[in-house]
Coordinates of C-alpha atoms and ligand atoms in Angstrom, one line a residue:
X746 CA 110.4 31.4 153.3
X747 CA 107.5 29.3 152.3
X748 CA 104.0 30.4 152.8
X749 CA 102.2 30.0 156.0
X750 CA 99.1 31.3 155.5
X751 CA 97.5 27.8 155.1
X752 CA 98.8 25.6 157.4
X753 CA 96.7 24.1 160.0
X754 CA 97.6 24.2 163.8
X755 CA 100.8 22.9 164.1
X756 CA 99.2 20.7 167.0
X757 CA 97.2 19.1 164.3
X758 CA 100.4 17.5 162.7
X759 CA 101.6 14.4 162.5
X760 CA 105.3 13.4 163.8
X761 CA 108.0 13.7 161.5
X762 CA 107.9 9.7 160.9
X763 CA 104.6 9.5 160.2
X764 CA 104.9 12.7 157.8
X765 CA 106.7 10.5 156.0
X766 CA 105.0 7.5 155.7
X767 CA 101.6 9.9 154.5
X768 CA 103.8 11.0 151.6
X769 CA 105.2 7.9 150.7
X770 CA 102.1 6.2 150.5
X771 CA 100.4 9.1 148.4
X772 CA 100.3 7.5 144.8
X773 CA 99.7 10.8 142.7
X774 CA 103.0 12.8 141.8
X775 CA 101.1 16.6 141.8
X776 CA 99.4 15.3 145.3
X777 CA 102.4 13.7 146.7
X778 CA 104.7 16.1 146.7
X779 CA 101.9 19.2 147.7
X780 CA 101.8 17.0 150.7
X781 CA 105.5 17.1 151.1
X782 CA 105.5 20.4 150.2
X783 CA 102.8 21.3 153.3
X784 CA 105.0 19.2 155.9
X785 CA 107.8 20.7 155.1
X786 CA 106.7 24.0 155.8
X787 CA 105.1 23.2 159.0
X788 CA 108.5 21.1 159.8
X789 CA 110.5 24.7 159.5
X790 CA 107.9 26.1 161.4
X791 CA 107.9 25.0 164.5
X792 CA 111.3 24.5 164.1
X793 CA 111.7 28.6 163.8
X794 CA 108.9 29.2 166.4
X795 CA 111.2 27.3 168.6
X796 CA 108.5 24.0 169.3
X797 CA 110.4 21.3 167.3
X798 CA 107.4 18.5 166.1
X799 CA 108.5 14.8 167.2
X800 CA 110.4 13.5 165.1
X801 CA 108.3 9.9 166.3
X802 CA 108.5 6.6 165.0
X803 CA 106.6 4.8 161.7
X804 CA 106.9 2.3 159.5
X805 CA 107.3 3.3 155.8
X806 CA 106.6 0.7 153.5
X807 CA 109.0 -1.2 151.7
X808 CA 108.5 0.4 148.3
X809 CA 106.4 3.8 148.1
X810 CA 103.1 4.1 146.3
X811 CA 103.2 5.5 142.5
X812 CA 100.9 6.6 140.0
X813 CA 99.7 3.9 137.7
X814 CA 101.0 5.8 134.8
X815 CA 104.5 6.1 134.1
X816 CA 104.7 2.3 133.3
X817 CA 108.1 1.2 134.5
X818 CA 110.2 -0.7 132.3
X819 CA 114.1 -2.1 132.6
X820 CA 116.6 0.0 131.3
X821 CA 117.5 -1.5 128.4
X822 CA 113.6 -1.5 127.1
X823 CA 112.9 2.1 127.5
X824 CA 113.1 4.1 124.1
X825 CA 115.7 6.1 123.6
X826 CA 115.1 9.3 121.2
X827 CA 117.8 11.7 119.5
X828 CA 117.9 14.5 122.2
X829 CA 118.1 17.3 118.8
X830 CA 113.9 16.7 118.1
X831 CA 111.7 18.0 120.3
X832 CA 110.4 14.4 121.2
X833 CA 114.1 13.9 122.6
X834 CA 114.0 16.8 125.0
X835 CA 110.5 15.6 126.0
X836 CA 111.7 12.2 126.8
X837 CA 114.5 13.7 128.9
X838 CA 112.8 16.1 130.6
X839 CA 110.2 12.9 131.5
X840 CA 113.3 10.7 132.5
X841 CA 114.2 13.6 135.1
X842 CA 110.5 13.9 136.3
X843 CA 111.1 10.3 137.1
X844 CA 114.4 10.2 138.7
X845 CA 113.0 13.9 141.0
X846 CA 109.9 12.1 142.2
X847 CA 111.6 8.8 143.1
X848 CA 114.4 11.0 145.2
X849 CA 111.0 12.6 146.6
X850 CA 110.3 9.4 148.1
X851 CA 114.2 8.2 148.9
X852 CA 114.4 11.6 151.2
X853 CA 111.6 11.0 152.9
X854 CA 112.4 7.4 153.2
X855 CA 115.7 8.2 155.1
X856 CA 113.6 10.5 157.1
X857 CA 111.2 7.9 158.6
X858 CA 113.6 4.8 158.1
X859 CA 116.1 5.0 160.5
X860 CA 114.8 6.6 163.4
X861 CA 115.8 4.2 165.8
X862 CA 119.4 5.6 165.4
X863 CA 119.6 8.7 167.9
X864 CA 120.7 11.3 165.0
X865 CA 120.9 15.4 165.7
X866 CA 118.0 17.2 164.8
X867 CA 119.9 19.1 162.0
X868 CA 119.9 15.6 159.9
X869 CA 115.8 15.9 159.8
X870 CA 116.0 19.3 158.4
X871 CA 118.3 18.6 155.9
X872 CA 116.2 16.0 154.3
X873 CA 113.5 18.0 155.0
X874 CA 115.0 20.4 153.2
X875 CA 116.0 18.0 150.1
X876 CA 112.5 16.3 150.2
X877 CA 111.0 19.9 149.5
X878 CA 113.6 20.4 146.7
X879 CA 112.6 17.3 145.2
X880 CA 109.2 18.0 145.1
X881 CA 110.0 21.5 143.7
X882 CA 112.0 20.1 141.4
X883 CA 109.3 17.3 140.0
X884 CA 107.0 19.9 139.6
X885 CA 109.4 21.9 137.4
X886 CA 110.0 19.2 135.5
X887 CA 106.0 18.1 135.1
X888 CA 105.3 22.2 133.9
X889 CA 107.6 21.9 131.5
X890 CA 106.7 18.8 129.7
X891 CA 102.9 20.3 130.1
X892 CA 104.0 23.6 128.3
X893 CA 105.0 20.8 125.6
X894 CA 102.3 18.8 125.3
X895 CA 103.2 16.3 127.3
X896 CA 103.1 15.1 130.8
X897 CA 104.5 13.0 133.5
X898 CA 103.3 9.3 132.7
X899 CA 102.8 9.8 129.0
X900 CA 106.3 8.1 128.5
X901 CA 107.3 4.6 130.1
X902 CA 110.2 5.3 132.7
X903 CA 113.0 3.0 134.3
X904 CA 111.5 0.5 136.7
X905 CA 114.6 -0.5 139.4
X906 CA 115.2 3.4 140.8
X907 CA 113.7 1.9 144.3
X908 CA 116.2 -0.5 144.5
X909 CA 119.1 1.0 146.1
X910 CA 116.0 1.8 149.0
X911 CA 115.4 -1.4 149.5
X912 CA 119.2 -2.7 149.2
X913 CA 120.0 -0.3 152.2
X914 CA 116.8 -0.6 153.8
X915 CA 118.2 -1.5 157.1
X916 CA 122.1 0.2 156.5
X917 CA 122.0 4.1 157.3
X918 CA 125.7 4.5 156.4
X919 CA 124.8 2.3 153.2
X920 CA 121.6 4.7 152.3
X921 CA 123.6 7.5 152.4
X922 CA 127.0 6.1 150.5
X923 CA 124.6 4.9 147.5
X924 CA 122.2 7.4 147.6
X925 CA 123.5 11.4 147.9
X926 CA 126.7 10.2 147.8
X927 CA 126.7 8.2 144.8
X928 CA 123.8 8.5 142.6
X929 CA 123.0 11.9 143.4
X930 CA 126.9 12.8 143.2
X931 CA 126.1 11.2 139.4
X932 CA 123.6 13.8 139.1
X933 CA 126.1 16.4 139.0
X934 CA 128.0 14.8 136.1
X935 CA 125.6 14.5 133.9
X936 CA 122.7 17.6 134.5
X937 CA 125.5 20.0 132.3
X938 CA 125.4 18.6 129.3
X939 CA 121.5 18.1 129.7
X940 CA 121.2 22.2 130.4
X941 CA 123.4 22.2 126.8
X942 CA 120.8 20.1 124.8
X943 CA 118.4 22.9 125.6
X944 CA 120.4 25.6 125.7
X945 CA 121.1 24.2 122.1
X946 CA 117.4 24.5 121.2
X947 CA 116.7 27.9 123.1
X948 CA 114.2 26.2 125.3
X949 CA 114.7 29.2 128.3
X950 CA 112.0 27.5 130.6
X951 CA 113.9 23.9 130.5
X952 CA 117.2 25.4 131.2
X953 CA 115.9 27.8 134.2
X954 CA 114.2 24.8 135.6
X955 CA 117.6 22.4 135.4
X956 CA 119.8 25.3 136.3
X957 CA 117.9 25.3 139.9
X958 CA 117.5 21.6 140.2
X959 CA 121.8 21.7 139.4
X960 CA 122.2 23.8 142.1
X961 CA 120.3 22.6 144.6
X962 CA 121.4 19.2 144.4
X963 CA 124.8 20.3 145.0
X964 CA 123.4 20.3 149.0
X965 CA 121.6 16.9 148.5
X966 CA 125.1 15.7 148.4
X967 CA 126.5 17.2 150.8
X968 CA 123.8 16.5 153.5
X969 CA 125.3 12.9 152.3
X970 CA 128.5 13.6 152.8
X971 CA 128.1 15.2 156.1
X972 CA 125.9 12.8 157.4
X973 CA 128.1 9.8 156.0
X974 CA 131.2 11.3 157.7
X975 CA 129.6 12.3 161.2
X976 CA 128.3 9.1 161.5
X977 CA 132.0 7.3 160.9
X978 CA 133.1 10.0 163.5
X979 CA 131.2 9.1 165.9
X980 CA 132.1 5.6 165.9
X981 CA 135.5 6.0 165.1
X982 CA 135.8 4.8 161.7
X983 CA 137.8 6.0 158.5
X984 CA 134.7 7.6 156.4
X985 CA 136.6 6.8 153.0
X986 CA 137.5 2.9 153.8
X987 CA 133.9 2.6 154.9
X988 CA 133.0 4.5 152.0
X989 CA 134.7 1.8 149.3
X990 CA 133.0 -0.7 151.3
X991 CA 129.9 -0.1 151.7
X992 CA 129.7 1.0 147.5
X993 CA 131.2 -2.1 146.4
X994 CA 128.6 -3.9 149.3
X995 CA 125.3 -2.3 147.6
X996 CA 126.4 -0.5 144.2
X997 CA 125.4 -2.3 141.3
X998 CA 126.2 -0.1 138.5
X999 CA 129.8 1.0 137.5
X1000 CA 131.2 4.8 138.8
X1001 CA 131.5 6.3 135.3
X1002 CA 133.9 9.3 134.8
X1003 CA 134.3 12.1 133.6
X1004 CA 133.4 13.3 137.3
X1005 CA 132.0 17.0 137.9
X1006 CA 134.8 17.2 140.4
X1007 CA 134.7 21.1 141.1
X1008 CA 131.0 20.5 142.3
X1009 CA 132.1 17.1 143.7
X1010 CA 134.1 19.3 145.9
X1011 CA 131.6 22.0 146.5
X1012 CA 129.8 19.2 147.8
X1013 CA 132.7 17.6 150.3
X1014 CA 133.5 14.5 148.0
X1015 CA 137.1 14.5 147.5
X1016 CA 138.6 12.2 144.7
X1017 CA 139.9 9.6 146.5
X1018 CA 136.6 8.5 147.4
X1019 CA 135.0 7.6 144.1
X1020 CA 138.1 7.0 141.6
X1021 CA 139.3 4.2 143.3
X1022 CA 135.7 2.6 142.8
X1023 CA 136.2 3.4 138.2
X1024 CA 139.3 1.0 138.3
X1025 CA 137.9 -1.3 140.1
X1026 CA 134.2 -1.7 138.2
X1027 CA 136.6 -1.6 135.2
X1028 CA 138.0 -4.9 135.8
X1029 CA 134.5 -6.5 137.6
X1030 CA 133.1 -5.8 133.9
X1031 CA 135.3 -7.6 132.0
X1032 CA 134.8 -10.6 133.5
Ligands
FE2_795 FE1 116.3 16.8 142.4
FE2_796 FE1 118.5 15.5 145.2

């Protein structure tokens, strides 16, 4: 249960939308997602007392407001670093910083991007929900570089995480395929062998912090999936067909195995959905 104790009056809050929108246009990471952090607990609130806020309309803006440090730089220009030195780990635990404050901003993107498509109201609280993970989990990541010496924006970060956003900006279905369903599914692939590196150097505060953030985003994935599938449901199409589709439509990247499929099904993402898609970004590469 979050604390309480300093919330304003409840009447004082904005709608859900325009929640949003003030933390996606809040530049700082620490201030951002203390903002997120402060609507989400007001969110649950009211939702508990029984006197749901609006969920209201807003427009968020195309691309959310960032600090001025990290600088952003493609993929293939950011430095990589042997993950046994200590200046590895840093640069890892940085990269995650990076990827938990962008999906700060892509949960509360969904939130106020799509309300013009009548959706229950237990879709809000699930990003609700994620958004405040996110922020927890950025935070995390930014006291652990600190306890090293380091901090979020000391180290240049991949520019292009926004992308898939603004690829799907006007495709609910498309958001969630690509985003929970895809690149947060790749999350769980990948976060493993991270918690190894540190388990490898006896670092007990980095692997506490990416044993939470594992967890948790287990549910970020399957608010995807659930979502993904109501939606098809409820306009009587078949969620994996639509699925394939909408991927090859917006996904850029290639679906690499080896898959985290026990987690993958934890999180309702059955195997036919994302092998079909390795075979296939197989062949597009070779071209
Ligand atoms: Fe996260
Ligand atoms: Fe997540």
């Amino acid at each position: 249960m979050p604390d309480l104790g300093d919330l304003p009056d409840l009447a004082e809050m904005p709608d859900l939308a325009n929640m949003a929108v003030n933390v996606l246009t809040t530049a700082d990471g620490r201030a951002k997602t203390a903002l997120g952090r402060r609507y989400a607990a007001a969110w649950f609130a009211a939702r508990e007392a029984g006197v749901p806020l609006a969920v209201g309309h807003a427009a968020p803006p195309l691309r959310p407001a960032r600090p001025q440090k990290p600088d952003l730089l493609a993929p293939r220009d950011v430095p990589r670093r042997r993950p046994g030195t200590e200046a590895g780990r840093i640069a890892l635990l940085h990269a995650v910083a990076h990827i938990e404050l962008n999906a700060v901003d892509l949960h509360w993107d969904i939130i106020a991007r799509f309300t013009n498509t009548p959706m229950p109201l237990g879709f809000y609280d699930d990003w609700v929900k994620a958004a405040d993970e996110e922020a927890k989990h950025f935070n995390l990541m930014c006291d652990c570089l600190e306890t090293m010496g380091s901090h979020y924006g000391a180290l240049p970060a991949h520019a292009g995480m926004w992308r898939a956003a603004e690829d799907t900006v006007d495709d609910l279905l498309g958001r969630l395929a690509v985003v929970p369903m895809v690149l947060e599914a790749r999350g769980l692939d990948v976060t493993p062998s991270m918690i190894g590196v540190f388990r490898k150097a006896g670092d007990t505060r980095a692997i506490a912090a990416l044993e939470v953030i594992y967890g948790e985003e287990v549910g970020h994935v399957a608010y995807g999936a659930k979502w993904f599938n109501w939606l098809c449901g409820r306009d009587g199409l078949d969620p994996k067909e639509v699925f394939h589709d909408l991927v090859r439509r917006y996904f850029h990247g290639a679906l690499k195995p080896p898959f985290n499929e026990e987690k993958r099904a934890e999180a309702g993402l059955p195997p036919d959905f994302y092998w079909p898609l390795v075979a296939e970004a197989g062949v597009k590469g070779q071209e």
